[in-house]
JSON list of C-alpha atoms in Angstrom, two decimals:
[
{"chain": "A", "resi": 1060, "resn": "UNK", "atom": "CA", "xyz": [104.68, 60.19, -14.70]},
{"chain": "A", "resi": 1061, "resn": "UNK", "atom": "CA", "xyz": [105.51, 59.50, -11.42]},
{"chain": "A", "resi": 1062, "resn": "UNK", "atom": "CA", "xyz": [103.65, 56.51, -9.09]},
{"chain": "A", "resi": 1063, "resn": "UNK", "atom": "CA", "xyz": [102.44, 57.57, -6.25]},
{"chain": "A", "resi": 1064, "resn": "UNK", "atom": "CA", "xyz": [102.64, 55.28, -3.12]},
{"chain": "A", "resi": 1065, "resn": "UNK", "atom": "CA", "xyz": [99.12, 54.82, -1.34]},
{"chain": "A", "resi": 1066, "resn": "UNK", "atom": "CA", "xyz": [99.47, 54.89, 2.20]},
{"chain": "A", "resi": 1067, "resn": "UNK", "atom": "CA", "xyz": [96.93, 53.98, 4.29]},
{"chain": "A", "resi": 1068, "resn": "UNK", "atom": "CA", "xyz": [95.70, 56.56, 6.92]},
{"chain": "A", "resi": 1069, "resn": "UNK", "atom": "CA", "xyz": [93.47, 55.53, 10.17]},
{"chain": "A", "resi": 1070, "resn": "UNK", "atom": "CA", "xyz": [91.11, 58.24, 11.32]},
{"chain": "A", "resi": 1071, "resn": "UNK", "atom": "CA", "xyz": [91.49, 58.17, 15.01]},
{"chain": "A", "resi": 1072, "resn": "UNK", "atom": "CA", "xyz": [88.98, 61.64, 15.55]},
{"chain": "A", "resi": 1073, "resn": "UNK", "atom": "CA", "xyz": [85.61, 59.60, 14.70]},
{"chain": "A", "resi": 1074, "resn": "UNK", "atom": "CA", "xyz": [84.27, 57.15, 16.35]},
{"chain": "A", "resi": 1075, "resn": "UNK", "atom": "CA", "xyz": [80.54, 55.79, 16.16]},
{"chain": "A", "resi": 1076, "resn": "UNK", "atom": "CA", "xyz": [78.61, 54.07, 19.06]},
{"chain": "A", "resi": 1077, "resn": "UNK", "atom": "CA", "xyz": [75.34, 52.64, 18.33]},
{"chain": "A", "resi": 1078, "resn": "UNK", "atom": "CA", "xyz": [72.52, 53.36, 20.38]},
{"chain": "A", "resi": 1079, "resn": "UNK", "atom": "CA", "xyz": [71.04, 50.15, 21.59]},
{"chain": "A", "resi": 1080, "resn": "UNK", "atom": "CA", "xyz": [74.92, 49.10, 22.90]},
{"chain": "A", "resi": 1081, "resn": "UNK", "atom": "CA", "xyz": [75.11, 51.90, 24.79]},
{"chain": "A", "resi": 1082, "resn": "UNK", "atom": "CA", "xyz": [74.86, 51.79, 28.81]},
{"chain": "A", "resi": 1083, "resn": "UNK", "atom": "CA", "xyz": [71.45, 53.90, 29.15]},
{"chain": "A", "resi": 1084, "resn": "UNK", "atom": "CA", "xyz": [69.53, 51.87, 26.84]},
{"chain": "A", "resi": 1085, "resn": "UNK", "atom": "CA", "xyz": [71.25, 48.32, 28.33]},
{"chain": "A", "resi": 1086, "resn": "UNK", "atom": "CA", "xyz": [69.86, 49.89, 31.75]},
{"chain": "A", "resi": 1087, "resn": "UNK", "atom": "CA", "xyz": [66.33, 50.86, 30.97]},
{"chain": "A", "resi": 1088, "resn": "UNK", "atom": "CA", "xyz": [66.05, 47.64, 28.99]},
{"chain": "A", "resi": 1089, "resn": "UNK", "atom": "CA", "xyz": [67.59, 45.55, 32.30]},
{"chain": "A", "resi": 1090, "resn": "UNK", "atom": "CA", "xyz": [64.65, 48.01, 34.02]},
{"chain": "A", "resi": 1091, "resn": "UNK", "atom": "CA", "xyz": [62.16, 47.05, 31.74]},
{"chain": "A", "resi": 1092, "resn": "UNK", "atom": "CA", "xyz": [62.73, 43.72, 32.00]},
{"chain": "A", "resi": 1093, "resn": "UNK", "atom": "CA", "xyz": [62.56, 43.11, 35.77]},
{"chain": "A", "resi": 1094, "resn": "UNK", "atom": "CA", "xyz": [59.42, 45.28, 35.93]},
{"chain": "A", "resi": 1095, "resn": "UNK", "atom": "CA", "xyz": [57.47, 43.47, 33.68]},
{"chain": "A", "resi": 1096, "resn": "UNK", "atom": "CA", "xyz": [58.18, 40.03, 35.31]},
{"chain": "A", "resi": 1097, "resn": "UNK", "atom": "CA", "xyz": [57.04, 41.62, 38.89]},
{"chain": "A", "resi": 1098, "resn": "UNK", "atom": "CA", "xyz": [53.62, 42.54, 36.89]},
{"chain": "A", "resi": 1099, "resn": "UNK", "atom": "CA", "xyz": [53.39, 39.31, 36.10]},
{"chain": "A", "resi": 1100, "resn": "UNK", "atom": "CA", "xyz": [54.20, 37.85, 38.94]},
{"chain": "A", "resi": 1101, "resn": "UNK", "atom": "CA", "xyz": [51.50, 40.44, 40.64]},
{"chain": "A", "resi": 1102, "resn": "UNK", "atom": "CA", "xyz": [48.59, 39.33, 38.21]},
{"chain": "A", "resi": 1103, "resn": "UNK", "atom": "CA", "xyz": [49.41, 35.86, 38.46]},
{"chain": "A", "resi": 1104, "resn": "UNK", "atom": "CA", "xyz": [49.32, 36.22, 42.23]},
{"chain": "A", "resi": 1105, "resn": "UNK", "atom": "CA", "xyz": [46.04, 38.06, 42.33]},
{"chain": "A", "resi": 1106, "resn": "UNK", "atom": "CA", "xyz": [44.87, 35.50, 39.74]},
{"chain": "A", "resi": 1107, "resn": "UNK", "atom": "CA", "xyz": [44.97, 32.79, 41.96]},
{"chain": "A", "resi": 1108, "resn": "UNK", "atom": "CA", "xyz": [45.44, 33.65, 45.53]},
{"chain": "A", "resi": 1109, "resn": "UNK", "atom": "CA", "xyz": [43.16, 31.96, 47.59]},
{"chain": "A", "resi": 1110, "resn": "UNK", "atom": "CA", "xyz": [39.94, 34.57, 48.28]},
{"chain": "A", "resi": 1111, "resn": "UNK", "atom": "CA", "xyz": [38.09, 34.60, 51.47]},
{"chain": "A", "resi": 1112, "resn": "UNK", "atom": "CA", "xyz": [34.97, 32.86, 51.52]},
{"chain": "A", "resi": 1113, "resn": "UNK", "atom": "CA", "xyz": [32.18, 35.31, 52.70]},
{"chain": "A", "resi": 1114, "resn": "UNK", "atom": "CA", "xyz": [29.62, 33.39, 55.22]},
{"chain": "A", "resi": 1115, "resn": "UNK", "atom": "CA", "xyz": [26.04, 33.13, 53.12]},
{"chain": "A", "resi": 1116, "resn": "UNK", "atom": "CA", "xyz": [24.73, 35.28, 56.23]},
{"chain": "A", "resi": 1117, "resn": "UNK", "atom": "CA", "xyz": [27.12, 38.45, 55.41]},
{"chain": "A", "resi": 1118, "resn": "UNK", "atom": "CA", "xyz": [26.79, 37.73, 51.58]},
{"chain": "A", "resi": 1119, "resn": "UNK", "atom": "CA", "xyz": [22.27, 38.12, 52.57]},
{"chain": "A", "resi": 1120, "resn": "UNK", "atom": "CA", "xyz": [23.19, 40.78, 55.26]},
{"chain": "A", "resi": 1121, "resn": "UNK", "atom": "CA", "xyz": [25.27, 43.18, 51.95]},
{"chain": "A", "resi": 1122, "resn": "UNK", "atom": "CA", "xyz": [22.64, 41.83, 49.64]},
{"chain": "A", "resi": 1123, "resn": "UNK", "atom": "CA", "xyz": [20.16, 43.74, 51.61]},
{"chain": "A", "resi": 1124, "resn": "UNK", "atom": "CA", "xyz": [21.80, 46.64, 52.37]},
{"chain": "A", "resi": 1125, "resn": "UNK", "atom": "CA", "xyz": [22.57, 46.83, 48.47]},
{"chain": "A", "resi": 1126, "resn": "UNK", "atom": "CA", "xyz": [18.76, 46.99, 47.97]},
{"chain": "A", "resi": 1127, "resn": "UNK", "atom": "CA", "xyz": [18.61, 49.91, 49.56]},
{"chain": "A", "resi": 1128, "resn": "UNK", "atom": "CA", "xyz": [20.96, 51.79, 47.50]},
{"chain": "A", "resi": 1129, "resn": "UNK", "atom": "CA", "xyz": [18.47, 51.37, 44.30]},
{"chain": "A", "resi": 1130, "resn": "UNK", "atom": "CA", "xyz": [15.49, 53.58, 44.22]},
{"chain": "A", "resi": 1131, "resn": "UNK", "atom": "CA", "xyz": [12.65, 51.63, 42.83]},
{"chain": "A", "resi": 1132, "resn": "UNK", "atom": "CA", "xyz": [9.38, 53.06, 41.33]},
{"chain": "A", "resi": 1133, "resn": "UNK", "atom": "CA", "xyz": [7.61, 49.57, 41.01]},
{"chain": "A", "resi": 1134, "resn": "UNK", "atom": "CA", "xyz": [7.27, 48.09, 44.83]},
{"chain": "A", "resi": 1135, "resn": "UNK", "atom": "CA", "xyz": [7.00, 44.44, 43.82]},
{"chain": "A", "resi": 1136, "resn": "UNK", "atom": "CA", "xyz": [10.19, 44.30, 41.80]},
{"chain": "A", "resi": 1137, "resn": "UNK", "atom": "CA", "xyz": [11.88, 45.42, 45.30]},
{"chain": "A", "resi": 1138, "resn": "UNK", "atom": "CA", "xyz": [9.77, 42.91, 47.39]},
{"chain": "A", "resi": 1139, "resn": "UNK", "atom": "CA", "xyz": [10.46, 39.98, 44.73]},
{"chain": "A", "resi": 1140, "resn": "UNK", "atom": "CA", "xyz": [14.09, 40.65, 44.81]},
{"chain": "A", "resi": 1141, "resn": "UNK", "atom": "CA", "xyz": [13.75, 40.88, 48.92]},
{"chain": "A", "resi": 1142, "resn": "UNK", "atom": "CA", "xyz": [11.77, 37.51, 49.29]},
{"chain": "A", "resi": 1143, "resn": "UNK", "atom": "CA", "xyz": [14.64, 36.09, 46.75]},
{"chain": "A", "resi": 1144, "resn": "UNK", "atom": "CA", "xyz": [17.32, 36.75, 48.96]},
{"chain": "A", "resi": 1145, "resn": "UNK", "atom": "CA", "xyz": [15.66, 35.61, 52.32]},
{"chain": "A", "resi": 1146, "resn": "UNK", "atom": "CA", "xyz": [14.31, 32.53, 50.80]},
{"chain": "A", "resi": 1147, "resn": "UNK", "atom": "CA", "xyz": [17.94, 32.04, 49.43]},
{"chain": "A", "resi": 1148, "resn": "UNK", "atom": "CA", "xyz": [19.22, 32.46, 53.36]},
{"chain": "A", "resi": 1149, "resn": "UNK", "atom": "CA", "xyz": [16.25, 30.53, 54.94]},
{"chain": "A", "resi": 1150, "resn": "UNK", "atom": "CA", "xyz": [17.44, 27.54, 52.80]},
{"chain": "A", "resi": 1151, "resn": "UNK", "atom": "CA", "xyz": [21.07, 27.41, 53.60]},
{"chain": "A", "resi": 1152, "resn": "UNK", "atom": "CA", "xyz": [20.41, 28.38, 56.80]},
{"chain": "A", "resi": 1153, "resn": "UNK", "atom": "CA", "xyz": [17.93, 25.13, 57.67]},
{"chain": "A", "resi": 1154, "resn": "UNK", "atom": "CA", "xyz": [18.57, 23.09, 54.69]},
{"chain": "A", "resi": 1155, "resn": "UNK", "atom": "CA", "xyz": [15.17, 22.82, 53.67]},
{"chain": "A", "resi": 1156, "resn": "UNK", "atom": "CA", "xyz": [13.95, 23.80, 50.09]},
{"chain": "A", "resi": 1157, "resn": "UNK", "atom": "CA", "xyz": [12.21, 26.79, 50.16]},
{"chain": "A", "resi": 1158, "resn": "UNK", "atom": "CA", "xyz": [13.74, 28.79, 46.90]},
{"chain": "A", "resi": 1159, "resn": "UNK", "atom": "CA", "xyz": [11.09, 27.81, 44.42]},
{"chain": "A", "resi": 1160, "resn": "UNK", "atom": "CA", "xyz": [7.77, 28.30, 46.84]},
{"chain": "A", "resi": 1161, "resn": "UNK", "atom": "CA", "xyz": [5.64, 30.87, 46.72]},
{"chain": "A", "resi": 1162, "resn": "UNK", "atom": "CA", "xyz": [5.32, 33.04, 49.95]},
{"chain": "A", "resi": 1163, "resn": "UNK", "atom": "CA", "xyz": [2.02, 31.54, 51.24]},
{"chain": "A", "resi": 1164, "resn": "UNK", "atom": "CA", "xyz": [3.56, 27.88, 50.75]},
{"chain": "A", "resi": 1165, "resn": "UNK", "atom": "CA", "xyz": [6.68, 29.39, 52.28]},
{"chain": "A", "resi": 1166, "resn": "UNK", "atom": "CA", "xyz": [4.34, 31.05, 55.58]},
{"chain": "A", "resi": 1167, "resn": "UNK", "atom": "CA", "xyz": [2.71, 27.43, 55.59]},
{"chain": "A", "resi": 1168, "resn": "UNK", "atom": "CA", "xyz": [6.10, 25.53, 55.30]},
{"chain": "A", "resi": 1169, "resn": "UNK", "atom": "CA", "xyz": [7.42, 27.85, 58.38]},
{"chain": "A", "resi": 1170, "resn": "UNK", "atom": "CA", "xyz": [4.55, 27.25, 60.43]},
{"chain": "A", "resi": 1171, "resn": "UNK", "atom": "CA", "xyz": [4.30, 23.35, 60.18]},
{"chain": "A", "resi": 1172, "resn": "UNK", "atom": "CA", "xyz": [7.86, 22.66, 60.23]},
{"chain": "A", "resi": 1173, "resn": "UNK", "atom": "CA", "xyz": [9.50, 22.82, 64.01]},
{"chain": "A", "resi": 1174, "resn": "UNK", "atom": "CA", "xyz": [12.87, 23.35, 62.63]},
{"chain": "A", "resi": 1175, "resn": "UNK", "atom": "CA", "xyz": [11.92, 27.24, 62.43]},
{"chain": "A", "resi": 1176, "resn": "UNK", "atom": "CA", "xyz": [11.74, 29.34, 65.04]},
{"chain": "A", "resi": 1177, "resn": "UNK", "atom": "CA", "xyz": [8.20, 31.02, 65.93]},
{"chain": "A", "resi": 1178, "resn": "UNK", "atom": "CA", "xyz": [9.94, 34.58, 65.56]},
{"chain": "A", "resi": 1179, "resn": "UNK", "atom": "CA", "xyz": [11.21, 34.20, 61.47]},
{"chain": "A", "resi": 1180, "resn": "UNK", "atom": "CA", "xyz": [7.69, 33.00, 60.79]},
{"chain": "A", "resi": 1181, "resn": "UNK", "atom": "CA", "xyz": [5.82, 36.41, 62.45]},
{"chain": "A", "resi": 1182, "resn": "UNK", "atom": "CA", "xyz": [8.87, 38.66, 60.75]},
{"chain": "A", "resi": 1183, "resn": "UNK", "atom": "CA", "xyz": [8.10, 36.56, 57.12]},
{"chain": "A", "resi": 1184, "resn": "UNK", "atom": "CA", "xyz": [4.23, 37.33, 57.71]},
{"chain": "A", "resi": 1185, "resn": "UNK", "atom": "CA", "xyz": [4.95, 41.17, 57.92]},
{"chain": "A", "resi": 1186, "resn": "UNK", "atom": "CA", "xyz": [7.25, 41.34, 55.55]},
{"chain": "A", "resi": 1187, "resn": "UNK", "atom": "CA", "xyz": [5.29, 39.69, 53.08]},
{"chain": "A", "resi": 1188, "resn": "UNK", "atom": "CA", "xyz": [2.14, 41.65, 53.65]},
{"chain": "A", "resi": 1189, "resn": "UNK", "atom": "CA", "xyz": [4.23, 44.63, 52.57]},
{"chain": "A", "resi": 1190, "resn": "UNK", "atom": "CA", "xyz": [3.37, 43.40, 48.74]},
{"chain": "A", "resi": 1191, "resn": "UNK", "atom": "CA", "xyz": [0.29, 43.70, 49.40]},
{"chain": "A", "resi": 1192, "resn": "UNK", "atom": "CA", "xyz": [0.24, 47.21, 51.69]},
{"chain": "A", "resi": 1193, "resn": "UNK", "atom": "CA", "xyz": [2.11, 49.14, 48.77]},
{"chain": "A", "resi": 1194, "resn": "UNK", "atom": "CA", "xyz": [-0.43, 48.35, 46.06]},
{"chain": "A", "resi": 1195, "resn": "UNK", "atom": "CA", "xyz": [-2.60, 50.79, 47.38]},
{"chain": "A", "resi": 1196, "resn": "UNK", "atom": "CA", "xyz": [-0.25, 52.76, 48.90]},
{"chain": "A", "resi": 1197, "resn": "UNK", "atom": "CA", "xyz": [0.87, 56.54, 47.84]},
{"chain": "A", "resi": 1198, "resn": "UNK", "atom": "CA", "xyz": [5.14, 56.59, 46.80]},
{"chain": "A", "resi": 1199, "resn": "UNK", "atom": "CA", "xyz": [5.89, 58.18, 50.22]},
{"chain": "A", "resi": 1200, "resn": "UNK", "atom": "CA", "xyz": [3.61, 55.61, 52.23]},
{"chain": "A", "resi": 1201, "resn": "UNK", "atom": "CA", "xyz": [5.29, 52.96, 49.70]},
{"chain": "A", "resi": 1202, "resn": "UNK", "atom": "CA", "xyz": [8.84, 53.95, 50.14]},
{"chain": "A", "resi": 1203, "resn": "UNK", "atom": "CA", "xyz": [8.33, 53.52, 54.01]},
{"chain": "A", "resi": 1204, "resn": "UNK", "atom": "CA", "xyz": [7.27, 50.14, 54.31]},
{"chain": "A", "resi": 1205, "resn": "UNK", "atom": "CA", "xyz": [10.00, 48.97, 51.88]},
{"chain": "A", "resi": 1206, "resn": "UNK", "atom": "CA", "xyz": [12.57, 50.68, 54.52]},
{"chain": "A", "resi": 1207, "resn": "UNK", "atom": "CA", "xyz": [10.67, 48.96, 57.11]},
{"chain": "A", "resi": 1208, "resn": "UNK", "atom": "CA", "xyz": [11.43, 45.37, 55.59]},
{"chain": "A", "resi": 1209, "resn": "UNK", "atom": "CA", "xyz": [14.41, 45.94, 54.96]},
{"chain": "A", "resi": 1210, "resn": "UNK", "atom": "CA", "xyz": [15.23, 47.04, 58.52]},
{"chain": "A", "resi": 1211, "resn": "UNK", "atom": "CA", "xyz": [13.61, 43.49, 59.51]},
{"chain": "A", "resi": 1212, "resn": "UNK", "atom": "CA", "xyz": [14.83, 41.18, 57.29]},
{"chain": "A", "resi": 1213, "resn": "UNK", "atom": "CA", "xyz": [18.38, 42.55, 58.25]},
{"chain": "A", "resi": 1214, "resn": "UNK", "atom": "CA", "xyz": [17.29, 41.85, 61.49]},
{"chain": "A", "resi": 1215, "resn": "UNK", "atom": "CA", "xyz": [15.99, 38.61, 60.93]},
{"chain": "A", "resi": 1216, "resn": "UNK", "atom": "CA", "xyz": [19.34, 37.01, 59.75]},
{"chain": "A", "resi": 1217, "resn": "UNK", "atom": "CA", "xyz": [21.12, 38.88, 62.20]},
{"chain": "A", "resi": 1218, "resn": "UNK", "atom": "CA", "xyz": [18.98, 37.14, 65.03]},
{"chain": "A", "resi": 1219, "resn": "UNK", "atom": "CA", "xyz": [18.67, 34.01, 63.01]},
{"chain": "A", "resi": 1220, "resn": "UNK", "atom": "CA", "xyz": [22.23, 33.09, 61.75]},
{"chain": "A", "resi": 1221, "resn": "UNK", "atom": "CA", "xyz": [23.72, 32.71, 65.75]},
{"chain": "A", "resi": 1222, "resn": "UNK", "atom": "CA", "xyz": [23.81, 29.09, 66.45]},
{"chain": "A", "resi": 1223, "resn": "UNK", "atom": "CA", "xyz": [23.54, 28.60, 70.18]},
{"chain": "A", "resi": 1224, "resn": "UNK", "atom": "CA", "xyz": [27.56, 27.35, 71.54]},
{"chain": "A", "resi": 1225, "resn": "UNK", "atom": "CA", "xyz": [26.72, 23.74, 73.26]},
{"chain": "A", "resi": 1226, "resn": "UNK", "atom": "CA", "xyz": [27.38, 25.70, 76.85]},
{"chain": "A", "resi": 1227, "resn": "UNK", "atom": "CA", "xyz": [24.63, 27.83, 76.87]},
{"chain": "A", "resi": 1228, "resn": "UNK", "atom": "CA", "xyz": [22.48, 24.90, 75.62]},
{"chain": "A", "resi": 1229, "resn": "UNK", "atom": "CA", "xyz": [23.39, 22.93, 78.39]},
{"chain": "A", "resi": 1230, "resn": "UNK", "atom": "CA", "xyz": [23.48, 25.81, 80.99]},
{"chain": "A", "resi": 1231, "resn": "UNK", "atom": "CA", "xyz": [19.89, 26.41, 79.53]},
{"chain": "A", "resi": 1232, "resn": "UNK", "atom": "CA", "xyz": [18.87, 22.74, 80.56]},
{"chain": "A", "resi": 1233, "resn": "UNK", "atom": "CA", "xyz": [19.99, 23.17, 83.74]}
]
């Protein structure tokens, strides 16, 4: 018997890469990478930027004009929710407490007290009476008057929410 010698033979034809060390996956991995840290950085920005405070005038002026967007079959859950939000304004507005009153002690708080003008106490009165108007009131009768106070109370903190400028107080002296 003859020995054979063993010889060893390198196979230069095949050679095997792996996927995940190849240069398209390093890439969209890099990619992947970078965009999830500017989503981050995005929320956390967004988290806690500072936000714009909205004036309590523009926040009653949008809560009114929201009111209108609902359609309401019972009248007094529209006037409650109206004489919530001016009450709500009337008391930051003059810093007096008038959220927890009732709209007579509200009329009788506006008329004693000097600090409100003669105007918001008139505009109150009518607005007020509308609880009572739509009671007896067909849908289409009903539906009007609510339009009607919301056109004034809109009006009401529009006229109500200037403060005069100190010239035109003093050129008002004069």
């Amino acid at each position: 018997m003859q020995e054979q010698t063993l010889e060893l033979i390198d196979i230069y034809d095949i050679t095997y890469n792996p996927w995940w060390l190849s240069r398209w996956f390093m890439g969209a991995l890099i990619t992947v990478v970078v965009l999830g840290c500017l989503a981050v950085v995005f929320f956390l920005y967004r988290k806690y930027r500072k936000k714009k405070a909205v004036a309590y005038w523009q926040k009653t002026i949008h809560d009114i004009q929201k009111l209108n967007s609902y359609t309401y079959d019972d009248g007094q859950m529209f006037y409650l929710k109206l004489t919530e939000l001016i009450k709500v304004y009337l008391q930051k507005r003059y810093a007096v407490h008038v959220v927890d009153k009732t709209d007579s002690e509200l009329l009788e708080i506006l008329k004693e007290n000097a600090v409100f003008p003669k105007k918001v106490y008139a505009t109150l009165q009518e607005i007020f009476e509308g609880v009572i108007v739509i009671k007896f009131a067909h849908q289409q009768a009903a539906q009007e008057r609510m339009q009607e106070a919301l056109k004034k109370s809109i009006t009401l903190v529009q006229e109500t929410y200037k403060i005069p400028s100190p010239s035109t107080s003093s050129k008002a002296g004069r």
